[in-house]
PDB file of C-alpha atoms in Angstrom:
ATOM      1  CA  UNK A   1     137.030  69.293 -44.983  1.00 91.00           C
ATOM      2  CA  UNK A   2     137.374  71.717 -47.471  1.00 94.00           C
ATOM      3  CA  UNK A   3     137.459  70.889 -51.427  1.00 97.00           C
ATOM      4  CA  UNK A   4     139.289  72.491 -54.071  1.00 97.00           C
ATOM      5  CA  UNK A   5     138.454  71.621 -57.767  1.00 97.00           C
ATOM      6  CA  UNK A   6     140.425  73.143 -60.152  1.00 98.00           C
ATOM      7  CA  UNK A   7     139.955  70.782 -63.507  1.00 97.00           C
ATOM      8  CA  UNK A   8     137.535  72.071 -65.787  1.00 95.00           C
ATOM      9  CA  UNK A   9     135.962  74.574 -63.816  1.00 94.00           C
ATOM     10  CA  UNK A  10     137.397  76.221 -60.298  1.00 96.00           C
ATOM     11  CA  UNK A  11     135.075  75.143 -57.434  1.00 95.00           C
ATOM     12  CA  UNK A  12     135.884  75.432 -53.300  1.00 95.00           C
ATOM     13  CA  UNK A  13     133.320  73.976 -51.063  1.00 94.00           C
ATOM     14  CA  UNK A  14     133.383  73.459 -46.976  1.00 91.00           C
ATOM     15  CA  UNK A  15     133.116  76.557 -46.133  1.00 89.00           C
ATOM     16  CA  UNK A  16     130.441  79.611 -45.561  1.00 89.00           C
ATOM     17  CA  UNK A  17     133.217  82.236 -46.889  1.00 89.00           C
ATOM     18  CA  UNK A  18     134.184  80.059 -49.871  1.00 88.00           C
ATOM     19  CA  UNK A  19     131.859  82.147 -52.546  1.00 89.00           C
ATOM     20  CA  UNK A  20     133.086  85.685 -50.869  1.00 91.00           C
ATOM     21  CA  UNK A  21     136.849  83.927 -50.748  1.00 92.00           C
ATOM     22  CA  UNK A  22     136.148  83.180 -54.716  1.00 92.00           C
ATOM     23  CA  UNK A  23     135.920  86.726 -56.015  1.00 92.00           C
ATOM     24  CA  UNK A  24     139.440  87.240 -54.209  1.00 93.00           C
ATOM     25  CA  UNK A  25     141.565  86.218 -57.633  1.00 94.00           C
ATOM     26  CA  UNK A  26     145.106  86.647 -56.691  1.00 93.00           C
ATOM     27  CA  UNK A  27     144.376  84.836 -53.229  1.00 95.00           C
ATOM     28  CA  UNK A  28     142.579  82.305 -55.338  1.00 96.00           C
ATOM     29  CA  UNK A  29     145.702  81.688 -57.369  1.00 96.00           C
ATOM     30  CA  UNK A  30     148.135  81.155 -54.287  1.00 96.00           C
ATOM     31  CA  UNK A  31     145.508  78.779 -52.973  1.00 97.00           C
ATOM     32  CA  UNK A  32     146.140  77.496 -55.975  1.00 97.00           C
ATOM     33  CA  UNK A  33     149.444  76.919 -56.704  1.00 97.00           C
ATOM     34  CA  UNK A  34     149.994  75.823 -53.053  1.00 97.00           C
ATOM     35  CA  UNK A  35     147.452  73.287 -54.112  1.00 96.00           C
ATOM     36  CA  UNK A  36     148.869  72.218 -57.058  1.00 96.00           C
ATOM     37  CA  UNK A  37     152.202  73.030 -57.607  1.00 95.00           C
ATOM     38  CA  UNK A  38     154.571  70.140 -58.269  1.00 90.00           C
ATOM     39  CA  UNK A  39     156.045  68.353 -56.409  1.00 91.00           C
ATOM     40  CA  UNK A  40     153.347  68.606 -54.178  1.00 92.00           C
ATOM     41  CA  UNK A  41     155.158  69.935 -50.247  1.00 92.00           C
ATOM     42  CA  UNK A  42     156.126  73.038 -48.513  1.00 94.00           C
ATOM     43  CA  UNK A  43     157.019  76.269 -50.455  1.00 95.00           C
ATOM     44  CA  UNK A  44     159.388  78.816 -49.646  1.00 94.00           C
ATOM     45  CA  UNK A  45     158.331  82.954 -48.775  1.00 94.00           C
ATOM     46  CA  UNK A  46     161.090  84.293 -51.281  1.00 94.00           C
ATOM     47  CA  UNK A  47     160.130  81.801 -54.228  1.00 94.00           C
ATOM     48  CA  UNK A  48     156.476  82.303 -53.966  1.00 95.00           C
ATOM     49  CA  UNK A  49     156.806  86.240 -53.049  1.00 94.00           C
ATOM     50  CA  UNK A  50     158.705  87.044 -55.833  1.00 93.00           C
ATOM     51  CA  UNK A  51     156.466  84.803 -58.183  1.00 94.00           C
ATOM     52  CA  UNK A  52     153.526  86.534 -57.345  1.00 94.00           C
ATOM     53  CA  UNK A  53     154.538  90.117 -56.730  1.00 94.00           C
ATOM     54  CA  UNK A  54     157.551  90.493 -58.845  1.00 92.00           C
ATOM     55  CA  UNK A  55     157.311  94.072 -59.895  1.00 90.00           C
ATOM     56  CA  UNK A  56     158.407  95.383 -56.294  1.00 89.00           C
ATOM     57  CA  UNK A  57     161.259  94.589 -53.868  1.00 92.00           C
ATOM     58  CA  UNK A  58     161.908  91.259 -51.809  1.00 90.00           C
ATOM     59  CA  UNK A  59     160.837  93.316 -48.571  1.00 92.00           C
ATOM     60  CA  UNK A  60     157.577  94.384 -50.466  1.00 93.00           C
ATOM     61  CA  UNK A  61     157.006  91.046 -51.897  1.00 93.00           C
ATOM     62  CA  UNK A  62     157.048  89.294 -48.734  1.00 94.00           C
ATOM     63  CA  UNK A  63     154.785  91.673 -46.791  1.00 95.00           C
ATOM     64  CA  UNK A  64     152.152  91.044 -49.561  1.00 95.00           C
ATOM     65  CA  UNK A  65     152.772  87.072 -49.217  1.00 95.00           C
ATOM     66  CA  UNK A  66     152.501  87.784 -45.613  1.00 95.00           C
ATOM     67  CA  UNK A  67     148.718  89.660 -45.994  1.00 95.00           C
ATOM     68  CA  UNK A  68     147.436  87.056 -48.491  1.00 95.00           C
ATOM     69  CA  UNK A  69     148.300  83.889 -46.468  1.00 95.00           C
ATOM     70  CA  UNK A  70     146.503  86.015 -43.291  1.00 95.00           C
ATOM     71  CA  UNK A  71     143.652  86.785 -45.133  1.00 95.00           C
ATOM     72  CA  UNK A  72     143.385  83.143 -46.434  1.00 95.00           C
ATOM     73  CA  UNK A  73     143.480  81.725 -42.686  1.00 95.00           C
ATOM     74  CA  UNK A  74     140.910  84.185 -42.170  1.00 94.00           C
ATOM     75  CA  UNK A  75     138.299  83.468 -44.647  1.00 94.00           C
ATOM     76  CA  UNK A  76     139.343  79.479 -44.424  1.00 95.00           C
ATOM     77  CA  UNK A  77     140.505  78.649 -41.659  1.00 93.00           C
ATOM     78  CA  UNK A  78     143.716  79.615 -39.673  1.00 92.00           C
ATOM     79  CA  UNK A  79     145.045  75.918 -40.055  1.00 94.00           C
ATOM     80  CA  UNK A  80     144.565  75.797 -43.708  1.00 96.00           C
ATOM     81  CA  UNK A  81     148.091  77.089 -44.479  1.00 96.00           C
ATOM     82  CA  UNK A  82     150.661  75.866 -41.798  1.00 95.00           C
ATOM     83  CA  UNK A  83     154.463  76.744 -41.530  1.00 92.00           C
ATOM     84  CA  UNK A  84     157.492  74.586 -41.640  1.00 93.00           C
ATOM     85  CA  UNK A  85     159.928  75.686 -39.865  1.00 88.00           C
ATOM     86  CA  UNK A  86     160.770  79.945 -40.185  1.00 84.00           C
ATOM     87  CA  UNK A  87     161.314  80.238 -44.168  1.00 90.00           C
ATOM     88  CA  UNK A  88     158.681  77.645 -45.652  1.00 93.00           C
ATOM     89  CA  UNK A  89     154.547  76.842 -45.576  1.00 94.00           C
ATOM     90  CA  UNK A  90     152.216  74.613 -47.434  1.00 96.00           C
ATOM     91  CA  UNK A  91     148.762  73.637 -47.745  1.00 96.00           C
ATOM     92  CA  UNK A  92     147.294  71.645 -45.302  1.00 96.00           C
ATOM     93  CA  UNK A  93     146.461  68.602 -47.070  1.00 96.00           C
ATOM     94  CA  UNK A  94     144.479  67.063 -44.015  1.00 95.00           C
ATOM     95  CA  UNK A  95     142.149  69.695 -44.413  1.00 96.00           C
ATOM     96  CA  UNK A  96     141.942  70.385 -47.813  1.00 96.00           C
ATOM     97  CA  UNK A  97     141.263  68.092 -50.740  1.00 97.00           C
ATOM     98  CA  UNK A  98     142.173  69.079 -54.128  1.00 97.00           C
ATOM     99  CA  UNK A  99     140.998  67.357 -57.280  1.00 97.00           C
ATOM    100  CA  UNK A 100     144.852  67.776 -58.701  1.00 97.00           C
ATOM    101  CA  UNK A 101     146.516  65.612 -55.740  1.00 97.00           C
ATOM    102  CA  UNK A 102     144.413  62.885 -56.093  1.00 97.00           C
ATOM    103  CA  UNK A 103     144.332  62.375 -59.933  1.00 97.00           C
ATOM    104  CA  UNK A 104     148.035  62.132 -59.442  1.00 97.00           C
ATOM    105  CA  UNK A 105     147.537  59.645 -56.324  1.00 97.00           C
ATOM    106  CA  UNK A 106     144.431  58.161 -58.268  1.00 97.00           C
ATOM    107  CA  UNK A 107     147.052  57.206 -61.260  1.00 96.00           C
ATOM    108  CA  UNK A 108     149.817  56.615 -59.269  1.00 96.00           C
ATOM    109  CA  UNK A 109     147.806  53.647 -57.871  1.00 97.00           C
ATOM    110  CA  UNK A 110     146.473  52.095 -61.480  1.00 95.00           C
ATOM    111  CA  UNK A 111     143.042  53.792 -60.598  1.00 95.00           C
ATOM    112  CA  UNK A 112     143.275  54.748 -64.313  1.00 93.00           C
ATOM    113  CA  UNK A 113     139.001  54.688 -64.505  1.00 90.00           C
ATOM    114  CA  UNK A 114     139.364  57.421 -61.230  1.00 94.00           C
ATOM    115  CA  UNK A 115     141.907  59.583 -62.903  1.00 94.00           C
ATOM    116  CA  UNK A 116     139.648  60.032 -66.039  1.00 90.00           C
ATOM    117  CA  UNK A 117     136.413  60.709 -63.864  1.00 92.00           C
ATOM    118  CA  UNK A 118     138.155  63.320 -62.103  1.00 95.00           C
ATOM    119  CA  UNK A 119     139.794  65.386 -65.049  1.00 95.00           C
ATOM    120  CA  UNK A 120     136.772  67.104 -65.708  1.00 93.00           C
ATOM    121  CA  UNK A 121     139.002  69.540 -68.178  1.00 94.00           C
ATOM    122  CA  UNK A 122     141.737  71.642 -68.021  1.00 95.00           C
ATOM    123  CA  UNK A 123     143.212  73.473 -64.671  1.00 97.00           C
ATOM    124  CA  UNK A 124     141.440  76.685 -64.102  1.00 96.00           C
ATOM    125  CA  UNK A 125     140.375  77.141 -67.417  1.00 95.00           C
ATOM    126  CA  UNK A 126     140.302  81.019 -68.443  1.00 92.00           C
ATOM    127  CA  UNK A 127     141.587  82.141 -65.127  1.00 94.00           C
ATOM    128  CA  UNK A 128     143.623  84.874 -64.818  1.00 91.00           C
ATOM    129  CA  UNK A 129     145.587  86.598 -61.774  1.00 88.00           C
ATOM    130  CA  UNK A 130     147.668  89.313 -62.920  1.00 85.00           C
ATOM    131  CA  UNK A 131     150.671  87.757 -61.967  1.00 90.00           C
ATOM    132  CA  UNK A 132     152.454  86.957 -64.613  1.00 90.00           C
ATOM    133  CA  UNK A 133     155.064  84.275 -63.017  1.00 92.00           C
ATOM    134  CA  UNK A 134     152.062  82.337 -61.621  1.00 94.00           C
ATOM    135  CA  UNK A 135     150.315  82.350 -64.564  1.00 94.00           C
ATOM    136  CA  UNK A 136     153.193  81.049 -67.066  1.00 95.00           C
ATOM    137  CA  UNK A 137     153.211  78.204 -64.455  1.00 96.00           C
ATOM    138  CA  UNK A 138     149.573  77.602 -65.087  1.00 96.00           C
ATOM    139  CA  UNK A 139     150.357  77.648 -68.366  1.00 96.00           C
ATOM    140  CA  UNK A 140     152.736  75.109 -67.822  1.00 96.00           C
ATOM    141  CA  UNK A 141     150.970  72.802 -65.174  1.00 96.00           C
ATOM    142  CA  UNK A 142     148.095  72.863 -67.013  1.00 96.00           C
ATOM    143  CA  UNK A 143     149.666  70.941 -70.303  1.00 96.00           C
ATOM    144  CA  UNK A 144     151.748  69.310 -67.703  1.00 96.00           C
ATOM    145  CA  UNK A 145     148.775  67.952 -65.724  1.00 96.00           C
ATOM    146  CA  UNK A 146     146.551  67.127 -69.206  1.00 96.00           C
ATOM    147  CA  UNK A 147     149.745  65.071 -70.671  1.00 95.00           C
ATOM    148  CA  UNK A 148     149.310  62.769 -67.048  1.00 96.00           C
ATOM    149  CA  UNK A 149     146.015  62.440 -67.514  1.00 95.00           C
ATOM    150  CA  UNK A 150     146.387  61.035 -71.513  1.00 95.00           C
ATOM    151  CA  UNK A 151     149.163  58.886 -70.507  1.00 95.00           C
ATOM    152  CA  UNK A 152     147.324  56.772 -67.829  1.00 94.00           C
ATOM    153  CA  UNK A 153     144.124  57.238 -69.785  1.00 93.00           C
ATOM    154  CA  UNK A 154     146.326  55.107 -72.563  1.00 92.00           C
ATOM    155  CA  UNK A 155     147.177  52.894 -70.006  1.00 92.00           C
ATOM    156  CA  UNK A 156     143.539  52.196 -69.075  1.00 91.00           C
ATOM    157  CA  UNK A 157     142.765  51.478 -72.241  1.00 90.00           C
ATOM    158  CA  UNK A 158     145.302  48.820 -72.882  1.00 90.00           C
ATOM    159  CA  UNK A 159     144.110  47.417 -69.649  1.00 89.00           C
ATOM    160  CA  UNK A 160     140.959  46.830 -71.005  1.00 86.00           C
ATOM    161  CA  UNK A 161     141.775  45.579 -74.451  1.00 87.00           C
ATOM    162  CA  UNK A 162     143.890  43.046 -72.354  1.00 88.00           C
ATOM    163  CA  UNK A 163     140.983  41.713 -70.302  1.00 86.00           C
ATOM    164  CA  UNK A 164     139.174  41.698 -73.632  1.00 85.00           C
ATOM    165  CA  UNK A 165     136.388  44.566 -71.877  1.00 83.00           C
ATOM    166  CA  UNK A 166     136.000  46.208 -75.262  1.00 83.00           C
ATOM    167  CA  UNK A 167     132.961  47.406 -75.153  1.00 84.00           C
ATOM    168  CA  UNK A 168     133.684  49.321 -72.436  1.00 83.00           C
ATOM    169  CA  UNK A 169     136.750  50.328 -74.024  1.00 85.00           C
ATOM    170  CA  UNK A 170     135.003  51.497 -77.232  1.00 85.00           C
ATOM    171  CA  UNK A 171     133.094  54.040 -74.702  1.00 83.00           C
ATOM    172  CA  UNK A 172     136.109  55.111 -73.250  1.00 84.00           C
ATOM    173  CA  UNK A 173     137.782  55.403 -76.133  1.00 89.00           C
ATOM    174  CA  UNK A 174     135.593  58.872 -76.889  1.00 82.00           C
ATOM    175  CA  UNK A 175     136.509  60.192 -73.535  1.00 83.00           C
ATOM    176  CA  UNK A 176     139.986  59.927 -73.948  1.00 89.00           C
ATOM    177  CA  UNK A 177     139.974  61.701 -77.697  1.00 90.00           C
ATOM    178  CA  UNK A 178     139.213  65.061 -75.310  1.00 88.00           C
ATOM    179  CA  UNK A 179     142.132  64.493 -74.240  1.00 91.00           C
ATOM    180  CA  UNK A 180     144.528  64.687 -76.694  1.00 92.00           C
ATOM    181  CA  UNK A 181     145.934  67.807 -78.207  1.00 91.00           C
ATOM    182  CA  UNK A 182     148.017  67.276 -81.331  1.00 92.00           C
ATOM    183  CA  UNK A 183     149.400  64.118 -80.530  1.00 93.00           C
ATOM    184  CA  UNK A 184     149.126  61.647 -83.689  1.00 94.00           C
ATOM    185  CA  UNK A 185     150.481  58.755 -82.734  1.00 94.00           C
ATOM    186  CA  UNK A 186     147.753  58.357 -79.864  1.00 94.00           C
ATOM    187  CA  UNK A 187     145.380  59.697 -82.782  1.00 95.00           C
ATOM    188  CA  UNK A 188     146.620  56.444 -84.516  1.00 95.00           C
ATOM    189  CA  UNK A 189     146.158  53.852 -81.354  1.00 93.00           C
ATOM    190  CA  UNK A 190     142.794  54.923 -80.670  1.00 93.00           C
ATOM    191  CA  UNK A 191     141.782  54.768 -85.042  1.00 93.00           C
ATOM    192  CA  UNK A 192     143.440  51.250 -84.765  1.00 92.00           C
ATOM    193  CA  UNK A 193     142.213  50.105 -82.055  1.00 91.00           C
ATOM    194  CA  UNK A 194     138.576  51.276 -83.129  1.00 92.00           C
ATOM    195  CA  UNK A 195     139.132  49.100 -86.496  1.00 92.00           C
ATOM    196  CA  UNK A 196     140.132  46.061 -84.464  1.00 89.00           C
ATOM    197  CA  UNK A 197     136.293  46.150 -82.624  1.00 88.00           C
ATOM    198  CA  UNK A 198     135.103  46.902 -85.772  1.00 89.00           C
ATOM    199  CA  UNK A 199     134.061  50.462 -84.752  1.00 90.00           C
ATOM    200  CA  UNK A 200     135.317  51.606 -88.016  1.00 92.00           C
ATOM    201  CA  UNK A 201     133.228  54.625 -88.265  1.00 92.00           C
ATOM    202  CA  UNK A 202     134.210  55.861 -84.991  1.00 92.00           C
ATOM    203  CA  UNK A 203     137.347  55.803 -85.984  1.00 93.00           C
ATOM    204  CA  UNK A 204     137.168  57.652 -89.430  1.00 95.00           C
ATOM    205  CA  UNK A 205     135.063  60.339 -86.878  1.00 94.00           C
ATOM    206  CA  UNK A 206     138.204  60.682 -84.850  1.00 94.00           C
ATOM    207  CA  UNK A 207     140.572  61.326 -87.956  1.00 95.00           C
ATOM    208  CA  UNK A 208     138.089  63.744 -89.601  1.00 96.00           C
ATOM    209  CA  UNK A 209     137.563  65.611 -86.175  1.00 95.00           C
ATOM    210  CA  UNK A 210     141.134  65.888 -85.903  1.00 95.00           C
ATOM    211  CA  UNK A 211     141.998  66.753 -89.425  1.00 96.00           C
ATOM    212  CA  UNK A 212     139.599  69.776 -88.637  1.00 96.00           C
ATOM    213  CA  UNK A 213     141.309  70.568 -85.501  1.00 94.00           C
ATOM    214  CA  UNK A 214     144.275  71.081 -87.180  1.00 94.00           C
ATOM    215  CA  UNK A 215     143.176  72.890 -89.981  1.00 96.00           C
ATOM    216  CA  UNK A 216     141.389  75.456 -87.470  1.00 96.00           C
ATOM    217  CA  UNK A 217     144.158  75.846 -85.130  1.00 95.00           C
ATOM    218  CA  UNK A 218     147.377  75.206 -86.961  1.00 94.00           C
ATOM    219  CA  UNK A 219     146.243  75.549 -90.202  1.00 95.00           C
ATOM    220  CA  UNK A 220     147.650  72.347 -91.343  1.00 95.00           C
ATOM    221  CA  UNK A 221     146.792  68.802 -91.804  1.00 95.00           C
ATOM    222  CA  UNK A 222     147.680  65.182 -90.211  1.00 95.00           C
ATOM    223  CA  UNK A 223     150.875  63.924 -91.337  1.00 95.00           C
ATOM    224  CA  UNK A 224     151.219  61.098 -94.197  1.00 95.00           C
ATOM    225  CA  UNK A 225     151.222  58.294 -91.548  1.00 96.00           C
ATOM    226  CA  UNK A 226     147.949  59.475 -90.400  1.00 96.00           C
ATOM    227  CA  UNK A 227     146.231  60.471 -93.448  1.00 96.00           C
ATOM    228  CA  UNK A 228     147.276  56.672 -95.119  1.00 96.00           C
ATOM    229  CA  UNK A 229     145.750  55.085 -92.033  1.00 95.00           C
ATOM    230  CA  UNK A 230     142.348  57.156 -92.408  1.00 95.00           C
ATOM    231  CA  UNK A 231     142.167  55.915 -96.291  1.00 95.00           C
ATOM    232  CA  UNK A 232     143.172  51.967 -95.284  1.00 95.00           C
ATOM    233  CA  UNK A 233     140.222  52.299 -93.235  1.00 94.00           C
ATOM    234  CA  UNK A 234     138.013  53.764 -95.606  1.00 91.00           C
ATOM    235  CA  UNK A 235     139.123  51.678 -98.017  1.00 85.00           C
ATOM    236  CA  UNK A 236     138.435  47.933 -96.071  1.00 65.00           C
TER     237      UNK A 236
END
């Protein structure tokens, strides 16, 4: 079986061709989004045509749609892309695993440690395909994808704190920070939750990282809430 990882770094294994098949970047993006694209099924010619070659015709379009998914059956396999009926296709998900599908099936199913082992970072970081419909929905599925993974990464936390595991929650808790962007009320759950083990430097470490993070990238800083928390804590 072939495997497709596309969180944190963009890996395809399985096959002899796969390192050729990876220097092939616009067939590497409609592997791709066939991959990953929500919700996860078959795919019409027109929609994906025209997102990936919008700057000519419909007739154009779909004779370049037409060459890619050939040259992907050649290189991987002609059964790796199958057709549904005369106007649709999709991956063939009994012959190719994808890291994507099964953090969502992975969550889906409470196996909240699973989903954190396998978002290794963020979908096909720094990739870029020239197309620029395909890659405003990276842009898109990627925050889309990181905001699943932080929400049942939350939920595995308060999973633990319920069984009372908190050391192994206290470990977890540093894995999860990577995951959060500029969300400050999750910045506040894991500070709390940090003082209630008694981790209270841990805690202050997440504030002050994230006070820097915002400085850097937004040029700002955490909101009252957040800064009043930090100086409880400091204060105790």
């Amino acid at each position: 079986m072939l495997q497709l990882s596309l969180l944190g770094a963009i890996t395809l294994t399985g096959s002899e061709t796969a390192p050729a098949f990876l220097s092939q970047t616009k067939r590497v993006a409609l592997l791709a989004y066939l991959a990953a694209a929500q919700p996860f099924g078959s795919h019409t010619r027109d929609k994906v045509a025209t997102l990936f070659w919008p700057e000519v015709d419909q007739s154009g379009a779909r004779d370049a749609l037409r060459k890619a998914l050939h040259a992907i059956r050649e290189a991987l396999g002609k059964d790796v892309i199958v057709n549904v009926g005369d106007e649709n296709f999709e991956l063939n998900r009994s012959l190719v695993w994808t890291d994507v599908q099964a953090l969502h099936v992975a969550g889906e199913a409470g196996q909240y440690l699973r989903v954190l082992e396998l978002y290794k970072g963020a979908l096909m970081p720094g990739f870029f395909a020239d197309a620029p419909g395909f890659e405003q929905w990276l842009e898109d599925e990627r925050e889309s994808i990181r905001q699943t993974a932080l929400g049942y990464a939350m939920k595995f936390l308060d999973q633990l704190e319920a069984e009372s595991n908190l050391t192994i929650a206290t470990q977890w808790v540093r894995k999860i920070v990577r995951l959060v962007h500029f969300e400050e009320r999750i910045i506040r759950k894991l500070m709390n939750f940090l003082v209630r083990v008694g981790a209270r430097a841990d805690a202050l470490k997440i504030y002050d990282d994230f006070a820097k993070k915002l400085l850097a990238e937004l040029g700002t800083a955490p909101d009252t809430e957040t800064q009043a928390l930090a100086a409880s804590i400091r204060g105790k």
